[in-house]
Tab-separated table of C-alpha atoms in Angstrom:
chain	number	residue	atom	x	y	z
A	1	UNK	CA	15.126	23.905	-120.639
A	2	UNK	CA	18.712	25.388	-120.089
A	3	UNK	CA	17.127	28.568	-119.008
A	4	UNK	CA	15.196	26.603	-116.606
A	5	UNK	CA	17.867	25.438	-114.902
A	6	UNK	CA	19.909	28.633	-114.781
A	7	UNK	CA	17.452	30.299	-113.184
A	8	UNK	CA	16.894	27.410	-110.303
A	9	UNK	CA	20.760	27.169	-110.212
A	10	UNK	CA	20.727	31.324	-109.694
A	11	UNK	CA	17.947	30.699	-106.626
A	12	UNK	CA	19.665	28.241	-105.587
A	13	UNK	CA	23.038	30.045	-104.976
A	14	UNK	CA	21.368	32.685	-103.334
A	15	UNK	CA	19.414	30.904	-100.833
A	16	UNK	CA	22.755	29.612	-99.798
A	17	UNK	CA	24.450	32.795	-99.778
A	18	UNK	CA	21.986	34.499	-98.013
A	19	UNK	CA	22.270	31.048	-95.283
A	20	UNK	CA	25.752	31.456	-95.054
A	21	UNK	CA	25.243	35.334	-94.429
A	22	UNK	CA	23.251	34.459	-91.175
A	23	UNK	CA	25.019	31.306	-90.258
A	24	UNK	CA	28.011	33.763	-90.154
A	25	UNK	CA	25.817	36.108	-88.187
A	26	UNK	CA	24.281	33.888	-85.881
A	27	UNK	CA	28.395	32.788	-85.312
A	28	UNK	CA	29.737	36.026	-84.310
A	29	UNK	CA	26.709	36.972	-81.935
A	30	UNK	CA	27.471	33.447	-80.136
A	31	UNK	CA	31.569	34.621	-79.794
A	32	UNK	CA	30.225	37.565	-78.212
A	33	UNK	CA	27.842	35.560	-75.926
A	34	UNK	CA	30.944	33.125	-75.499
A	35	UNK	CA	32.910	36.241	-74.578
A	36	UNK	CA	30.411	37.783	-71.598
A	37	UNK	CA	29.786	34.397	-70.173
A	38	UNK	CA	33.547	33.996	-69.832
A	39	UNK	CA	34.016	37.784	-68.758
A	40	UNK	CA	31.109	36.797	-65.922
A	41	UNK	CA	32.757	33.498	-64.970
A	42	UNK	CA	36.255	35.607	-64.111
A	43	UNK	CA	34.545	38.093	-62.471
A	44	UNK	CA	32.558	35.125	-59.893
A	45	UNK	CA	35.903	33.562	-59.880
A	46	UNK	CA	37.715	36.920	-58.432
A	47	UNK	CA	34.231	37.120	-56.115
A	48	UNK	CA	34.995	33.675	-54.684
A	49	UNK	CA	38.662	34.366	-54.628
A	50	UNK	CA	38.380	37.183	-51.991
A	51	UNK	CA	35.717	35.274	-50.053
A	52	UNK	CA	38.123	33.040	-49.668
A	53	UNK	CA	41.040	35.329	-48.424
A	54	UNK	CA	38.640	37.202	-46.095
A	55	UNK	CA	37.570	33.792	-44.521
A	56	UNK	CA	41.321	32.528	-44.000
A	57	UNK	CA	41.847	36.196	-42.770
A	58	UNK	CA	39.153	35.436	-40.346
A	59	UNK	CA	39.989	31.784	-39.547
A	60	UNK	CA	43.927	32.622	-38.668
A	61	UNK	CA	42.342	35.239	-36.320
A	62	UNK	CA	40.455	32.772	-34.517
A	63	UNK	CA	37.258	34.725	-35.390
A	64	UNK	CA	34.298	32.132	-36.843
A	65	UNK	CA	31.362	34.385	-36.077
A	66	UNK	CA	29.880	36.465	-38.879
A	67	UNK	CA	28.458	38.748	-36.239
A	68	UNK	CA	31.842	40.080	-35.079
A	69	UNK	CA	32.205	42.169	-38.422
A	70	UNK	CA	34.677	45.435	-37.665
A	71	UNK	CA	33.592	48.717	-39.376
A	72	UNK	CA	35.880	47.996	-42.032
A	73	UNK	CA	34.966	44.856	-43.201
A	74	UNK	CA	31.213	46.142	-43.561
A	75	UNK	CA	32.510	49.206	-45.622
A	76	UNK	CA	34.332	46.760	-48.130
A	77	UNK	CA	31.081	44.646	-48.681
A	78	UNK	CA	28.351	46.512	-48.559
A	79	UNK	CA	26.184	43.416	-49.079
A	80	UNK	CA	27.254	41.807	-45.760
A	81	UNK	CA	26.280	44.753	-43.940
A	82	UNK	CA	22.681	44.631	-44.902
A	83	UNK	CA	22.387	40.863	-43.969
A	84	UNK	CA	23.920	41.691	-40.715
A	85	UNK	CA	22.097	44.356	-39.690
A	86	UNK	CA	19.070	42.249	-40.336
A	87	UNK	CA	20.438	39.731	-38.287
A	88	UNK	CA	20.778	42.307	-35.246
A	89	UNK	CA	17.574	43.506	-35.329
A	90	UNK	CA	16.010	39.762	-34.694
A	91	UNK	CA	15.915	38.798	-30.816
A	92	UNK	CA	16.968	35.058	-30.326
A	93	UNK	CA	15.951	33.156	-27.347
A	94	UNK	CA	19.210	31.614	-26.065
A	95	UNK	CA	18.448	28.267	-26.506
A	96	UNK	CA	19.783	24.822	-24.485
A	97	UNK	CA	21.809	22.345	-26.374
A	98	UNK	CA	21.100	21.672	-29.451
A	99	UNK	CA	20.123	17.598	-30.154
A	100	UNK	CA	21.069	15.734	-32.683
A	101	UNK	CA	19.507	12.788	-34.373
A	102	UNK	CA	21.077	10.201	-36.124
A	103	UNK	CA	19.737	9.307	-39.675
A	104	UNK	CA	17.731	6.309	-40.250
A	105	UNK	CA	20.174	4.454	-42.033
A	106	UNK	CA	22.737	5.308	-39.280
A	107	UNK	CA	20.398	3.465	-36.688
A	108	UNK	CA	19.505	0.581	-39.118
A	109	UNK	CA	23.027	0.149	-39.402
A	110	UNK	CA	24.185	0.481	-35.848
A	111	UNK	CA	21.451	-1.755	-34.932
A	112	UNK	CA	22.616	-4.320	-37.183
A	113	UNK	CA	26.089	-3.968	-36.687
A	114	UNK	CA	24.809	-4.675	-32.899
A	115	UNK	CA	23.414	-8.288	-33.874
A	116	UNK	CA	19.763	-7.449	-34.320
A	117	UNK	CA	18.205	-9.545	-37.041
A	118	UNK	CA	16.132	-7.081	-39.985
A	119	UNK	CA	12.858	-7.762	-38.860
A	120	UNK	CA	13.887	-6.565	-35.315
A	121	UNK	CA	15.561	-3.198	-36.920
A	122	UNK	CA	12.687	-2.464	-38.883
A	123	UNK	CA	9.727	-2.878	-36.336
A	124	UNK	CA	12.030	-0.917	-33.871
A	125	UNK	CA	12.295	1.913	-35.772
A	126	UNK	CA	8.964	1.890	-38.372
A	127	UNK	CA	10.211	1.556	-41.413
A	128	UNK	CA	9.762	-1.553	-43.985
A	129	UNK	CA	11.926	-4.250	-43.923
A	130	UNK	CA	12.709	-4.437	-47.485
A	131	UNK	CA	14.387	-0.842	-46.578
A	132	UNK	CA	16.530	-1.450	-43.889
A	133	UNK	CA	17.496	-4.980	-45.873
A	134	UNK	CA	18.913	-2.046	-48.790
A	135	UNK	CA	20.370	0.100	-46.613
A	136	UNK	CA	22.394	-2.963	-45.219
A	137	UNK	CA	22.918	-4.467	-48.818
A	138	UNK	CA	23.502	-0.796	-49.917
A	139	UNK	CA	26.698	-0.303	-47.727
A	140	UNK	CA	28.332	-3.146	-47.558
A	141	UNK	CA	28.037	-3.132	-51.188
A	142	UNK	CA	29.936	0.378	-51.194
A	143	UNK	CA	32.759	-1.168	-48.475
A	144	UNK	CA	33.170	-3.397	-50.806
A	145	UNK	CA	34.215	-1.365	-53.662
């Protein structure tokens, strides 16, 4: 009986040794996974860093257009030049002022800040009145906070 139990005792302590062995493993491969994704965050980090710089650069100039790259600046980033010469090579009609539409829950609430009753807002502009009644409920519930 003794010898029974030795021998599930001996099993047992190497099952765990040989757990601990990978648990151990499994560890050190996750430091080193821990260690690239930190060694890729700085390098995105120092990537967003001189995006920045360039674009203050750019914005203390006065110059907002991405098409008025110098030489220079297409040299440093070689990416940039590729998107802008595909840029050149498309012909844009000039077009006439662009329009702009206000949101639906801009209108429902201009309209209702204007008097107009729900069922008025939402058979002017289509939409149920159960919505516009939330979109109404919805932001004065946010003014209120």
């Amino acid at each position: 009986m003794t010898s029974f139990l030795l021998i599930i005792s001996f099993l047992l302590h190497g099952i765990s040794f040989i757990t601990i062995y990978y648990l151990l493993k499994l560890s050190r491969s996750q430091q080193v996974n821990a260690n690239e994704l930190q060694t890729l965050l700085a390098s995105y980090l120092d990537e967003i860093k001189t995006e920045n710089q360039h674009l203050e650069r750019q914005l203390s100039q006065g110059v907002t257009n991405e098409a008025n790259y110098s030489k220079e600046q297409i040299a440093a980033n070689p990416d940039a030049a590729g998107e802008q010469s595909n840029e050149e090579n498309i012909d844009l009609p000039i077009s006439e002022m662009d329009q702009v539409e206000a949101s639906l829950q801009a209108r429902v609430l201009q309209m209702y800040s204007n008097g107009k009753s729900i069922t008025e807002i939402a058979r002017e502009l289509n939409c149920g009145k159960t919505e516009a009644e939330l979109i109404i409920k919805f932001q004065f519930h946010q003014s209120i906070r």
